[in-house]
Amino acid sequence: SKAKLFDENTDVKTSFKDVAGLEGAKEEVQEIVDFLKTPEKYTSLGGKIPKGALLVGPPGTGKTLLAKAVAGEAKVPFFSLSGSDFVEMFVGVGASRVRDLFKQAKEKSPSIIFIDEIDAIGRARGKNAMSGSNDERENTLNQLLTEMDGFGTNTNVIVIAATNRADILDKALMRAGRFDRQIFVDLPDIVERKEIFEVHLRPIKKAEDLDIDFLARQTPGFSGADIANVCNEAALIAARKGKKAVNKQDFLDAVDRIIGGLEKKNKIIT
Ligand code: ATP
């Protein structure tokens, strides 16, 4: 059976309300929402709608979430794929799969294509001779560039890509008419952590002693994904103890557990 090339979601429920903090990034992607919703407004004076935007930032900071929210806000289909899966799964056929993806996205336009971990496909060409042949990856990358260049002015497919390694990307990707807009998505500060906690505490039964300011203070360096994890862990810890609501101590235990996990991850890397 054929492995799946990409996910297609034609009814995205994610909205900007689900994305906490990231005010600057949200403002920038609001433009993309407007381009998708009322392209005529923007092309009426001869301007061309951008084809691509690159979300740059550390893991777990909400890049995928933000891209999805753009689709949800604009009410357009969301085609998504991961660069690393792509390179592993489609040896020999990467380029033709890219062609399929763009064909489908164009048929359903206005639409968004989201490529997570674009660096797996888009590393600078000709710089990894050590790892053997990289023709396959380069063919895939070239096809991606060809597809983006081939969009007519009224195609209205916008490609959003995400990376935490913008420095290693092939400069050809960033050229005008491709991913010429870079949007930075950083780790949350204390105020943003509080907002992210608010989002992820919504579905949780909270005990009286829970204090969101305190939680935000206890979690410097945490990403949005880490905070989502803390909330979930805390709820599981409390449930395991047969509690009726999740309290401060459950959160502290969850924070410890996540910090333990983060330390382990860092050990493996170093
Ligand atoms: P990666 O680079 O690892 O793919 P990412 O930046 O794409 O990470 P997401 O996959 O969007 O991160 O985030 C994972 C989860 O973390 C989200 O589904 C959400 O639950 C939570 N999260 C991350 N950032 C935020 C945020 N700003 N607001 C609310 N939730 C967030």
XYZ file of C-alpha atoms and ligand atoms in Angstrom:
301
model
C 0.000 0.000 0.000
C 1.095 3.532 -0.675
C 2.336 5.492 2.310
C 0.445 8.710 2.806
C 2.198 11.715 1.343
C 0.346 14.429 3.183
C -2.663 15.175 5.340
C -5.546 17.100 3.936
C -7.902 18.872 6.297
C -10.773 20.674 4.636
C -12.513 21.659 7.848
C -9.906 23.163 10.151
C -11.360 24.222 13.506
C -8.221 25.881 14.858
C -8.441 29.665 15.162
C -6.261 32.480 16.481
C -8.025 32.042 19.826
C -6.166 28.745 20.228
C -2.810 30.432 19.752
C -1.715 32.204 22.926
C 0.862 34.960 22.893
C 2.761 35.356 19.597
C 1.064 38.714 18.969
C 3.649 39.845 16.397
C 3.521 36.574 14.482
C -0.278 36.554 14.541
C -0.353 40.059 13.104
C 1.950 38.993 10.296
C -0.037 35.899 9.407
C -3.280 37.881 9.545
C -2.093 39.316 6.227
C -1.988 35.811 4.766
C -5.540 35.230 5.969
C -6.580 38.412 4.150
C -4.787 37.378 0.947
C -6.598 34.052 0.985
C -9.998 35.561 1.740
C -10.000 38.548 -0.617
C -7.230 38.155 -3.173
C -8.915 40.585 -5.606
C -8.527 43.377 -3.106
C -4.758 42.912 -3.156
C -4.196 42.234 -6.846
C -6.420 45.096 -8.044
C -3.524 47.534 -8.215
C -1.167 45.113 -9.925
C 0.413 43.638 -6.794
C 1.280 39.952 -6.541
C 0.189 37.867 -3.591
C 3.132 36.273 -1.762
C 3.550 32.553 -2.353
C 5.365 31.563 0.765
C 6.142 32.398 4.369
C 8.699 30.795 6.638
C 7.961 30.362 10.343
C 11.234 30.277 12.236
C 11.644 29.305 15.879
C 12.489 26.651 18.471
C 10.550 23.357 18.695
C 7.116 23.374 20.285
C 6.529 27.114 20.077
C 3.329 26.879 18.037
C 4.454 27.067 14.416
C 2.202 24.239 13.282
C -0.608 25.574 15.426
C -0.267 29.047 13.884
C -0.223 27.722 10.310
C -3.321 25.674 11.035
C -5.020 28.693 12.573
C -4.405 30.610 9.335
C -6.322 27.906 7.461
C -9.062 27.920 10.107
C -9.418 31.704 10.029
C -9.435 31.861 6.225
C -11.647 28.747 6.022
C -9.437 27.110 3.415
C -8.120 23.530 3.108
C -4.882 22.747 4.931
C -2.431 20.372 3.247
C 0.377 19.408 5.584
C 3.457 17.269 5.462
C 6.657 16.851 7.396
C 9.955 17.350 5.605
C 11.672 14.560 7.518
C 8.932 11.958 6.887
C 8.994 13.002 3.313
C 12.674 12.426 2.796
C 12.529 9.057 4.583
C 9.361 7.714 3.012
C 9.638 8.673 -0.596
C 13.029 7.637 -1.783
C 13.082 7.901 -5.537
C 9.689 9.535 -5.899
C 9.991 12.730 -3.843
C 9.754 15.054 -6.817
C 6.668 13.409 -8.275
C 5.005 13.447 -4.848
C 5.648 17.172 -4.557
C 3.991 17.591 -7.950
C 0.920 15.627 -6.722
C 0.688 17.715 -3.597
C 0.711 21.016 -5.470
C -1.736 19.697 -8.031
C -4.258 18.859 -5.317
C -3.701 22.104 -3.447
C -4.281 24.068 -6.672
C -7.466 22.138 -7.413
C -8.771 23.115 -3.982
C -7.459 26.677 -3.959
C -7.557 28.986 -2.143
C -5.577 26.683 0.118
C -2.530 26.345 2.315
C 0.336 23.916 2.034
C 2.227 23.539 5.312
C 5.685 21.955 5.297
C 7.000 21.227 8.784
C 10.762 20.736 9.193
C 11.466 22.162 5.768
C 15.186 21.909 6.571
C 15.020 18.145 5.934
C 14.244 18.941 2.280
C 15.717 22.401 2.048
C 19.213 22.142 3.470
C 21.762 23.990 1.400
C 22.583 21.915 -1.661
C 25.895 20.238 -2.225
C 27.152 20.566 1.334
C 26.697 17.095 2.733
C 28.967 14.991 0.574
C 29.832 12.992 3.719
C 26.388 11.406 3.906
C 26.604 9.901 0.452
C 24.324 10.778 -2.424
C 21.827 13.520 -1.794
C 20.482 13.710 -5.329
C 17.107 12.516 -4.144
C 16.675 15.303 -1.630
C 17.939 17.847 -4.129
C 15.452 16.657 -6.744
C 12.680 17.081 -4.209
C 13.887 20.553 -3.281
C 14.200 21.553 -6.928
C 10.674 20.369 -7.600
C 9.414 22.428 -4.684
C 11.128 25.535 -6.079
C 9.772 24.802 -9.556
C 6.235 24.450 -8.232
C 6.417 27.710 -6.324
C 7.809 29.547 -9.340
C 5.131 28.015 -11.528
C 2.171 29.414 -9.590
C 0.256 31.829 -11.742
C -0.532 35.197 -10.230
C -4.054 34.056 -9.427
C -3.338 30.563 -8.076
C -3.861 31.557 -4.461
C -2.077 28.660 -2.842
C 0.153 29.907 -0.049
C 2.965 27.686 1.175
C 3.881 28.046 4.839
C 6.993 26.252 5.999
C 8.454 25.855 9.476
C 11.994 25.349 10.678
C 14.152 25.774 13.735
C 17.262 25.925 11.554
C 16.788 28.818 9.126
C 20.585 29.156 9.054
C 21.089 25.876 7.185
C 18.419 26.451 4.533
C 19.324 26.760 0.884
C 19.296 30.462 0.081
C 17.323 29.714 -3.082
C 14.310 29.042 -0.847
C 14.381 32.574 0.514
C 14.548 34.322 -2.839
C 11.826 36.783 -3.878
C 8.662 34.993 -4.900
C 9.415 31.978 -2.692
C 9.707 32.009 1.117
C 10.519 35.677 1.075
C 8.743 36.425 4.352
C 10.233 35.199 7.582
C 8.103 35.227 10.695
C 9.779 34.613 14.048
C 8.071 32.446 16.629
C 9.997 32.577 19.877
C 9.815 30.858 23.254
C 7.146 32.538 25.388
C 8.020 35.129 28.037
C 6.309 35.067 31.435
C 3.209 36.923 30.233
C 2.861 34.637 27.224
C 3.332 31.546 29.368
C 0.441 32.731 31.468
C -1.701 33.090 28.348
C -0.696 29.631 27.144
C -1.606 28.177 30.552
C -4.984 29.874 30.279
C -5.649 28.143 26.953
C -4.603 24.705 28.169
C -6.324 25.010 31.557
C -9.674 25.564 29.833
C -10.707 21.888 29.800
C -9.199 21.097 33.220
C -11.061 20.884 36.538
C -9.112 23.342 38.651
C -8.750 23.332 42.440
C -9.108 26.593 44.421
C -5.384 26.903 45.137
C -4.334 27.070 41.480
C -2.504 30.263 40.644
C -1.655 30.900 37.002
C 0.893 33.649 37.764
C 2.722 31.200 39.973
C 2.733 28.545 37.240
C 4.071 31.050 34.708
C 6.875 31.952 37.126
C 7.760 28.293 37.690
C 8.256 27.523 33.992
C 10.988 29.723 32.474
C 12.328 28.248 29.233
C 9.203 26.133 28.666
C 7.700 26.115 25.181
C 3.977 26.117 24.498
C 4.204 22.384 23.868
C 5.879 21.892 27.270
C 3.109 23.886 28.949
C 0.422 21.854 27.191
C 2.220 18.783 28.494
C 2.354 20.106 32.059
C -1.400 20.707 32.065
C -2.114 17.249 30.774
C 0.329 15.543 33.151
C -1.097 17.434 36.132
C -4.604 16.272 35.270
C -3.400 12.668 34.992
C -1.442 12.870 38.261
C -4.500 14.193 40.115
C -6.778 11.597 38.545
C -4.417 8.786 39.493
C -4.714 9.956 43.111
C -8.490 9.894 42.835
C -8.856 13.673 43.245
C -11.874 15.660 42.108
C -9.832 18.638 40.884
C -6.246 19.403 39.901
C -4.335 21.436 42.473
C -1.104 23.374 42.787
C 0.930 20.375 44.003
C -0.188 18.286 41.012
C 1.115 21.058 38.761
C 4.401 21.261 40.619
C 4.798 17.482 40.263
C 3.995 17.752 36.570
C 6.516 20.594 36.119
C 9.185 18.430 37.801
C 8.352 15.552 35.544
C 8.572 17.689 32.403
C 11.861 19.219 33.560
C 13.159 15.683 34.151
C 12.129 14.773 30.613
C 13.752 17.877 29.144
C 17.004 17.129 30.949
C 17.043 13.589 29.620
C 16.452 14.847 26.091
C 19.347 17.293 26.413
C 21.626 14.535 27.706
C 20.999 12.447 24.629
C 21.851 15.373 22.377
C 25.123 16.303 24.131
P 7.875 21.676 16.150
O 8.907 22.642 15.668
O 8.375 20.742 17.220
O 7.064 21.018 15.078
P 5.857 23.683 16.569
O 6.476 25.004 16.781
O 5.226 23.374 15.275
O 6.855 22.556 17.010
P 3.310 23.013 17.635
O 3.316 21.635 17.063
O 2.485 24.025 16.991
O 4.795 23.533 17.736
O 2.963 22.968 19.178
C 2.661 21.759 19.826
C 1.516 21.959 20.786
O 1.928 22.838 21.845
C 0.322 22.647 20.168
O -0.542 21.739 19.555
C -0.313 23.309 21.378
O -1.066 22.378 22.117
C 0.886 23.706 22.214
N 1.315 25.096 21.938
C 2.493 25.483 21.421
N 2.553 26.805 21.305
C 1.373 27.293 21.748
C 0.809 28.595 21.857
N 1.476 29.681 21.489
N -0.448 28.706 22.341
C -1.138 27.612 22.717
N -0.673 26.367 22.628
C 0.573 26.182 22.155
